[in-house]
């Protein structure tokens, strides 16, 4: 039995390495086999992690307990099922809903807060830095109110027109209540 346990552990490690190198291919193969059948829990990552946990639990129980082989298999299967459930709910499902995208629409910036990196004259252009998606981005800016805005000021994007963001100084709340 020890050979089986070690084989499953080695298989799990090799699968992890192959998945690391060929993620896209593996995803397409899985989608072709399972599709939208509602069997998301049968993802290869979940199944192989269950086999690997079974091998590890079986090996540990075999070496460090005096249980019979039948009990070791039953307990190892139970631990593997719990491990697979954990992998599915703590890793696979959250990753299915995650989107890491650098793409954004300039129209999405309306209402965003930014910092003036190059002062904006009353009738000209400057530059603002705005957080967009996962990074900061620089945009050509003009004053929405027609007033000059000094460098390092906080601004809010009011309008986007002709690839230019029109900004107004952000009120810092110094007005009386």
XYZ file of N, CA and C in Angstrom:
531
model
N 0.818 -1.202 0.000
C 0.000 0.000 0.000
C 0.860 1.264 0.000
N 2.015 1.166 0.623
C 2.875 2.342 0.681
C 3.265 2.815 -0.724
N 3.453 1.873 -1.641
C 3.778 2.227 -3.025
C 2.633 3.012 -3.663
N 1.399 2.623 -3.396
C 0.233 3.335 -3.912
C 0.197 4.756 -3.357
N 0.413 4.888 -2.061
C 0.377 6.214 -1.443
C 1.454 7.120 -2.044
N 2.677 6.608 -2.169
C 3.752 7.407 -2.747
C 3.460 7.742 -4.208
N 2.887 6.814 -4.937
C 2.551 7.049 -6.347
C 1.549 8.192 -6.482
N 0.548 8.215 -5.603
C -0.454 9.291 -5.654
C 0.155 10.644 -5.304
N 1.054 10.646 -4.331
C 1.714 11.911 -3.961
C 2.564 12.411 -5.133
N 3.334 11.538 -5.736
C 4.187 11.928 -6.869
C 3.327 12.369 -8.046
N 2.231 11.652 -8.304
C 1.312 12.045 -9.371
C 0.780 13.459 -9.128
N 0.401 13.767 -7.901
C -0.110 15.096 -7.574
C 0.918 16.183 -7.814
N 2.167 15.912 -7.433
C 3.231 16.897 -7.644
C 3.486 17.086 -9.141
N 3.546 15.992 -9.886
C 3.757 16.099 -11.337
C 2.599 16.819 -12.017
N 1.386 16.524 -11.583
C 0.220 17.211 -12.150
C 0.310 18.717 -11.890
N 0.731 19.099 -10.688
C 0.862 20.526 -10.359
C 1.878 21.189 -11.287
N 2.984 20.515 -11.559
C 3.993 21.083 -12.452
C 3.477 21.189 -13.888
N 2.798 20.159 -14.363
C 2.248 20.184 -15.721
C 1.188 21.282 -15.835
N 0.354 21.401 -14.823
C -0.682 22.437 -14.824
C -0.058 23.825 -14.862
N 1.028 23.995 -14.142
C 1.719 25.277 -14.131
C 2.188 25.654 -15.536
N 2.640 24.657 -16.294
C 3.170 24.927 -17.632
C 2.096 24.991 -18.708
N 1.031 24.202 -18.557
C 0.029 24.074 -19.616
C -1.380 24.393 -19.117
N -1.532 25.451 -18.372
C -2.825 25.802 -17.779
C -3.911 25.972 -18.829
N -3.635 26.742 -19.874
C -4.654 27.016 -20.885
C -5.119 25.734 -21.568
N -4.179 24.873 -21.928
C -4.532 23.621 -22.601
C -5.403 22.771 -21.686
N -5.022 22.677 -20.419
C -5.785 21.875 -19.452
C -7.193 22.446 -19.277
N -7.310 23.774 -19.242
C -8.633 24.401 -19.099
C -9.525 24.069 -20.285
N -8.964 24.125 -21.494
C -9.752 23.829 -22.691
C -10.177 22.357 -22.729
N -9.280 21.470 -22.327
C -9.628 20.046 -22.292
C -10.761 19.820 -21.295
N -10.647 20.425 -20.109
C -11.694 20.273 -19.097
C -13.018 20.832 -19.596
N -12.985 22.002 -20.217
C -14.223 22.601 -20.731
C -14.862 21.727 -21.807
N -14.029 21.090 -22.629
C -14.557 20.220 -23.670
C -15.204 18.969 -23.065
N -14.617 18.458 -21.989
C -15.149 17.242 -21.367
C -16.376 17.509 -20.507
N -16.334 18.547 -19.703
C -17.393 18.810 -18.728
C -18.368 19.869 -19.235
N -17.842 20.967 -19.809
C -18.698 22.039 -20.324
C -19.502 22.693 -19.213
N -20.758 23.017 -19.509
C -21.639 23.664 -18.537
C -22.598 22.657 -17.920
N -22.103 21.502 -17.563
C -22.967 20.441 -17.038
C -23.296 20.619 -15.566
N -22.712 21.619 -14.918
C -22.961 21.829 -13.494
C -22.075 20.961 -12.609
N -21.099 20.288 -13.203
C -20.200 19.427 -12.440
C -18.859 20.118 -12.199
N -18.918 21.379 -11.777
C -17.701 22.162 -11.567
C -16.793 21.546 -10.514
N -17.372 20.820 -9.570
C -16.568 20.230 -8.510
C -15.691 19.087 -9.028
N -15.913 18.656 -10.280
C -15.091 17.605 -10.870
C -13.889 18.182 -11.624
N -13.524 19.390 -11.305
C -12.367 19.999 -11.942
C -11.132 19.161 -11.633
N -10.219 19.054 -12.592
C -9.007 18.264 -12.363
C -8.233 18.697 -11.122
N -8.197 19.979 -10.847
C -7.483 20.460 -9.670
C -8.069 19.863 -8.400
N -9.380 19.797 -8.335
C -10.048 19.241 -7.155
C -9.807 17.737 -7.070
N -9.957 17.041 -8.175
C -9.785 15.591 -8.173
C -8.351 15.190 -7.843
N -7.386 15.833 -8.474
C -5.990 15.474 -8.231
C -5.562 15.868 -6.823
N -6.067 16.977 -6.320
C -5.723 17.326 -4.935
C -6.306 16.291 -3.980
N -7.497 15.787 -4.288
C -8.075 14.722 -3.456
C -7.234 13.459 -3.486
N -6.763 13.070 -4.669
C -5.900 11.889 -4.762
C -4.583 12.093 -4.008
N -4.029 13.282 -4.121
C -2.773 13.579 -3.434
C -2.963 13.553 -1.926
N -4.051 14.146 -1.452
C -4.339 14.128 -0.012
C -4.594 12.699 0.458
N -5.282 11.908 -0.370
C -5.499 10.495 -0.025
C -4.158 9.790 0.152
N -3.239 9.992 -0.787
C -1.922 9.370 -0.686
C -1.166 9.812 0.545
N -1.192 11.120 0.823
C -0.468 11.634 1.989
C -1.093 11.139 3.294
N -2.412 11.184 3.374
C -3.089 10.717 4.599
C -2.872 9.224 4.785
N -2.972 8.451 3.707
C -2.749 7.017 3.799
C -1.338 6.694 4.251
N -0.360 7.394 3.705
C 1.035 7.174 4.080
C 1.260 7.485 5.557
N 0.740 8.624 6.013
C 0.907 8.999 7.423
C 0.196 8.037 8.356
N -1.022 7.670 8.015
C -1.764 6.738 8.872
C -1.110 5.358 8.884
N -0.576 4.948 7.754
C 0.077 3.642 7.664
C 1.350 3.604 8.511
N 2.103 4.683 8.474
C 3.378 4.717 9.196
C 3.231 4.983 10.686
N 2.273 5.806 11.079
C 2.236 6.280 12.460
C 1.055 5.779 13.281
N 0.259 4.867 12.756
C -0.828 4.288 13.551
C -0.777 2.772 13.443
N -1.508 2.129 14.313
C -1.596 0.673 14.292
C -2.927 0.213 13.706
N -3.592 1.080 12.939
C -4.889 0.752 12.351
C -4.737 -0.286 11.236
N -5.807 -1.019 11.004
C -5.789 -1.992 9.913
C -5.854 -1.251 8.575
N -5.494 -1.935 7.508
C -5.481 -1.338 6.172
C -6.853 -0.809 5.783
N -7.903 -1.551 6.126
C -9.262 -1.113 5.790
C -9.590 0.221 6.467
N -9.251 0.359 7.753
C -9.519 1.608 8.468
C -8.663 2.757 7.923
N -7.445 2.443 7.552
C -6.570 3.480 6.989
C -7.163 4.003 5.686
N -7.664 3.104 4.846
C -8.268 3.523 3.577
C -9.520 4.358 3.819
N -10.361 3.927 4.759
C -11.591 4.675 5.066
C -11.239 6.079 5.565
N -10.305 6.175 6.499
C -9.923 7.490 7.032
C -9.234 8.351 5.970
N -8.400 7.739 5.141
C -7.713 8.494 4.090
C -8.715 9.022 3.067
N -9.734 8.223 2.738
C -10.780 8.688 1.816
C -11.545 9.859 2.435
N -11.852 9.766 3.729
C -12.567 10.850 4.409
C -11.729 12.139 4.401
N -10.447 12.014 4.691
C -9.566 13.186 4.684
C -9.450 13.739 3.258
N -9.380 12.864 2.262
C -9.293 13.307 0.863
C -10.548 14.055 0.441
N -11.701 13.567 0.859
C -12.953 14.260 0.530
C -12.982 15.632 1.176
N -12.590 15.718 2.446
C -12.543 17.019 3.126
C -11.535 17.951 2.455
N -10.383 17.407 2.067
C -9.383 18.222 1.370
C -9.892 18.730 0.037
N -10.587 17.867 -0.711
C -11.138 18.270 -2.014
C -12.199 19.349 -1.847
N -13.047 19.186 -0.845
C -14.069 20.205 -0.571
C -13.398 21.535 -0.239
N -12.357 21.471 0.584
C -11.623 22.690 0.928
C -11.002 23.348 -0.289
N -10.368 22.563 -1.145
C -9.748 23.116 -2.360
C -10.814 23.745 -3.249
N -11.948 23.076 -3.379
C -13.001 23.605 -4.247
C -13.552 24.930 -3.728
N -13.889 24.974 -2.431
C -14.530 26.182 -1.910
C -13.548 27.296 -1.561
N -12.301 26.959 -1.261
C -11.343 27.994 -0.878
C -10.455 28.457 -2.031
N -10.385 27.653 -3.107
C -9.513 28.037 -4.214
C -10.244 28.085 -5.559
N -10.851 26.976 -5.967
C -11.411 26.883 -7.317
C -12.573 27.849 -7.520
N -13.559 27.819 -6.648
C -14.729 28.715 -6.829
C -14.365 30.184 -6.782
N -13.563 30.630 -5.801
C -13.200 32.056 -5.827
C -12.424 32.454 -7.087
N -11.586 31.549 -7.596
C -10.812 31.883 -8.789
C -11.677 31.930 -10.046
N -12.773 31.181 -10.075
C -13.672 31.236 -11.226
C -14.315 32.608 -11.355
N -14.548 33.261 -10.240
C -15.233 34.551 -10.245
C -14.276 35.732 -10.262
N -12.999 35.462 -10.270
C -12.005 36.530 -10.185
C -11.629 36.999 -11.583
N -11.492 38.294 -11.704
C -11.074 38.858 -12.980
C -9.917 39.798 -12.721
N -8.794 39.505 -13.292
C -7.638 40.387 -13.221
C -7.459 41.014 -14.580
N -7.902 42.224 -14.697
C -7.842 42.861 -15.994
C -7.228 44.243 -15.861
N -6.395 44.570 -16.795
C -5.833 45.912 -16.843
C -6.692 46.824 -17.704
N -7.655 46.230 -18.394
C -8.494 47.003 -19.297
C -9.563 47.793 -18.561
N -9.851 48.972 -19.056
C -10.914 49.808 -18.515
C -11.342 50.775 -19.602
N -12.500 51.324 -19.453
C -12.972 52.340 -20.374
C -12.704 53.702 -19.750
N -12.296 54.639 -20.556
C -12.026 55.978 -20.019
C -13.300 56.584 -19.436
N -14.461 56.172 -19.954
C -15.734 56.667 -19.415
C -15.955 56.175 -17.979
N -15.343 55.033 -17.625
C -15.474 54.508 -16.263
C -14.785 55.391 -15.234
N -13.951 56.306 -15.683
C -13.205 57.160 -14.754
C -14.049 58.299 -14.178
N -15.200 58.574 -14.765
C -16.038 59.667 -14.262
C -16.408 59.377 -12.812
N -16.137 60.343 -11.948
C -16.385 60.183 -10.519
C -15.160 59.705 -9.759
N -14.103 59.332 -10.468
C -12.878 58.857 -9.814
C -12.084 60.019 -9.250
N -11.328 59.720 -8.221
C -10.460 60.705 -7.588
C -9.061 60.529 -8.168
N -8.390 61.641 -8.411
C -7.031 61.590 -8.935
C -6.169 62.662 -8.310
N -4.893 62.618 -8.649
C -3.922 63.610 -8.182
C -3.337 64.318 -9.396
N -3.204 65.617 -9.303
C -2.648 66.403 -10.399
C -1.132 66.220 -10.393
N -0.593 65.688 -11.494
C 0.857 65.498 -11.581
C 1.525 66.658 -12.334
N 0.798 67.260 -13.254
C 1.275 68.477 -13.938
C 0.146 69.495 -13.821
N 0.462 70.697 -13.241
C -0.592 71.672 -12.982
C -1.435 71.956 -14.211
N -2.699 72.219 -13.917
C -3.682 72.432 -14.978
C -4.012 73.927 -15.014
N -3.654 74.620 -16.116
C -3.994 76.041 -16.209
C -5.497 76.220 -16.457
N -5.985 77.437 -16.260
C -7.421 77.674 -16.407
C -7.903 77.414 -17.836
N -7.093 77.675 -18.831
C -7.493 77.456 -20.226
C -6.466 76.593 -20.953
N -6.048 75.517 -20.354
C -5.050 74.655 -21.000
C -5.148 73.241 -20.452
N -4.059 72.516 -20.622
C -4.054 71.106 -20.246
C -2.936 70.803 -19.266
N -3.202 69.865 -18.403
C -2.215 69.342 -17.477
C -2.347 67.829 -17.474
N -1.995 67.228 -16.355
C -2.053 65.774 -16.288
C -2.480 65.340 -14.893
N -3.291 64.270 -14.855
C -3.703 63.685 -13.576
C -3.341 62.207 -13.555
N -3.111 61.703 -12.358
C -2.873 60.278 -12.148
C -4.104 59.723 -11.454
N -4.664 58.664 -12.041
C -5.904 58.065 -11.527
C -5.692 56.572 -11.391
N -6.273 55.989 -10.348
C -6.243 54.528 -10.181
C -7.313 53.947 -11.099
N -6.887 53.090 -12.036
C -7.824 52.470 -12.981
C -7.513 50.984 -13.046
N -8.465 50.170 -12.686
C -8.232 48.733 -12.693
C -7.224 48.357 -11.626
N -6.139 47.724 -12.051
C -5.123 47.260 -11.109
C -3.913 48.178 -11.033
N -3.939 49.290 -11.749
C -2.753 50.135 -11.764
C -3.142 51.609 -11.792
N -2.126 52.448 -11.714
C -2.325 53.886 -11.863
C -2.127 54.246 -13.327
N -2.878 55.220 -13.776
C -2.767 55.639 -15.169
C -2.771 57.163 -15.248
N -2.050 57.692 -16.206
C -1.964 59.143 -16.406
C -2.894 59.544 -17.537
N -3.549 60.700 -17.361
C -4.460 61.197 -18.395
C -4.283 62.689 -18.578
N -4.481 63.122 -19.820
C -4.490 64.559 -20.114
C -5.728 65.134 -19.434
N -5.551 66.259 -18.747
C -6.651 66.831 -17.976
C -6.803 68.315 -18.269
N -8.044 68.751 -18.175
C -8.378 70.167 -18.287
C -9.311 70.508 -17.136
N -9.350 71.789 -16.800
C -10.207 72.225 -15.697
C -11.657 72.302 -16.156
N -12.546 71.661 -15.447
C -13.961 71.679 -15.776
C -14.564 73.048 -15.471
N -14.088 73.697 -14.398
C -14.638 74.972 -13.936
C -13.912 76.183 -14.524
N -12.852 75.941 -15.302
C -12.108 77.058 -15.881
C -11.167 77.718 -14.895
N -10.825 77.082 -13.809
C -9.879 77.648 -12.843
C -8.602 76.814 -12.858
N -7.474 77.449 -12.578
C -6.216 76.707 -12.585
C -6.141 75.818 -11.335
N -5.518 74.669 -11.506
C -5.410 73.698 -10.416
C -3.930 73.363 -10.251
N -3.353 73.625 -9.073
C -1.917 73.399 -8.878
C -1.555 71.905 -8.786
N -0.277 71.638 -9.007
C 0.251 70.282 -8.906
C 0.018 69.730 -7.493
N -0.153 68.426 -7.372
C -0.380 67.693 -6.115
C -1.754 67.938 -5.511
N -2.660 68.584 -6.245
C -4.030 68.773 -5.752
C -4.829 67.497 -5.994
N -5.790 67.236 -5.120
C -6.729 66.118 -5.324
C -7.879 66.654 -6.170
N -8.278 65.873 -7.174
C -9.348 66.285 -8.075
C -10.316 65.126 -8.283
N -11.503 65.478 -8.755
C -12.493 64.482 -9.135
C -12.768 64.657 -10.622
N -12.867 63.534 -11.326
C -13.138 63.590 -12.764
C -14.636 63.780 -12.960
N -14.993 64.870 -13.620
C -16.386 65.243 -13.815
C -16.894 64.796 -15.185
N -16.021 64.880 -16.200
C -16.460 64.599 -17.563
C -15.269 64.074 -18.376
N -15.570 63.294 -19.394
C -14.547 62.818 -20.327
C -15.015 63.183 -21.728
N -14.148 63.918 -22.446
C -14.513 64.353 -23.786
C -13.245 64.437 -24.628
N -13.268 63.842 -25.812
C -12.141 63.894 -26.746
C -10.830 63.427 -26.092
N -10.865 62.323 -25.380
C -9.698 61.718 -24.727
C -9.067 62.626 -23.675
N -9.843 63.558 -23.166
C -9.387 64.448 -22.111
C -10.332 64.317 -20.931
N -9.764 64.230 -19.723
C -10.615 64.202 -18.530
C -10.738 65.627 -18.004
N -11.961 66.012 -17.722
C -12.221 67.337 -17.165
C -12.432 67.166 -15.673
N -11.641 67.912 -14.901
C -11.600 67.710 -13.449
C -11.953 68.975 -12.693
N -12.400 68.773 -11.483
C -12.638 69.879 -10.543
C -11.880 69.565 -9.268
N -11.395 70.620 -8.591
C -10.693 70.370 -7.342
C -11.630 69.666 -6.352
N -11.076 68.760 -5.613
C -11.855 68.017 -4.620
C -11.962 68.860 -3.379
N -13.192 69.105 -2.939
C -13.415 69.872 -1.717
C -12.936 69.042 -0.541
N -12.043 69.590 0.265
C -11.472 68.845 1.390
C -12.333 68.917 2.631
N -13.493 69.515 2.528
C -14.392 69.553 3.670
C -14.093 70.663 4.647
N -13.436 71.741 4.216
C -13.101 72.852 5.101
C -14.244 73.838 5.244
N -15.367 73.593 4.570
C -16.482 74.529 4.667
C -17.202 74.329 5.999
N -17.796 75.392 6.548
C -18.507 75.266 7.823
C -19.735 74.411 7.684
N -20.103 73.758 8.773
C -21.262 72.857 8.761
C -22.528 73.583 9.052
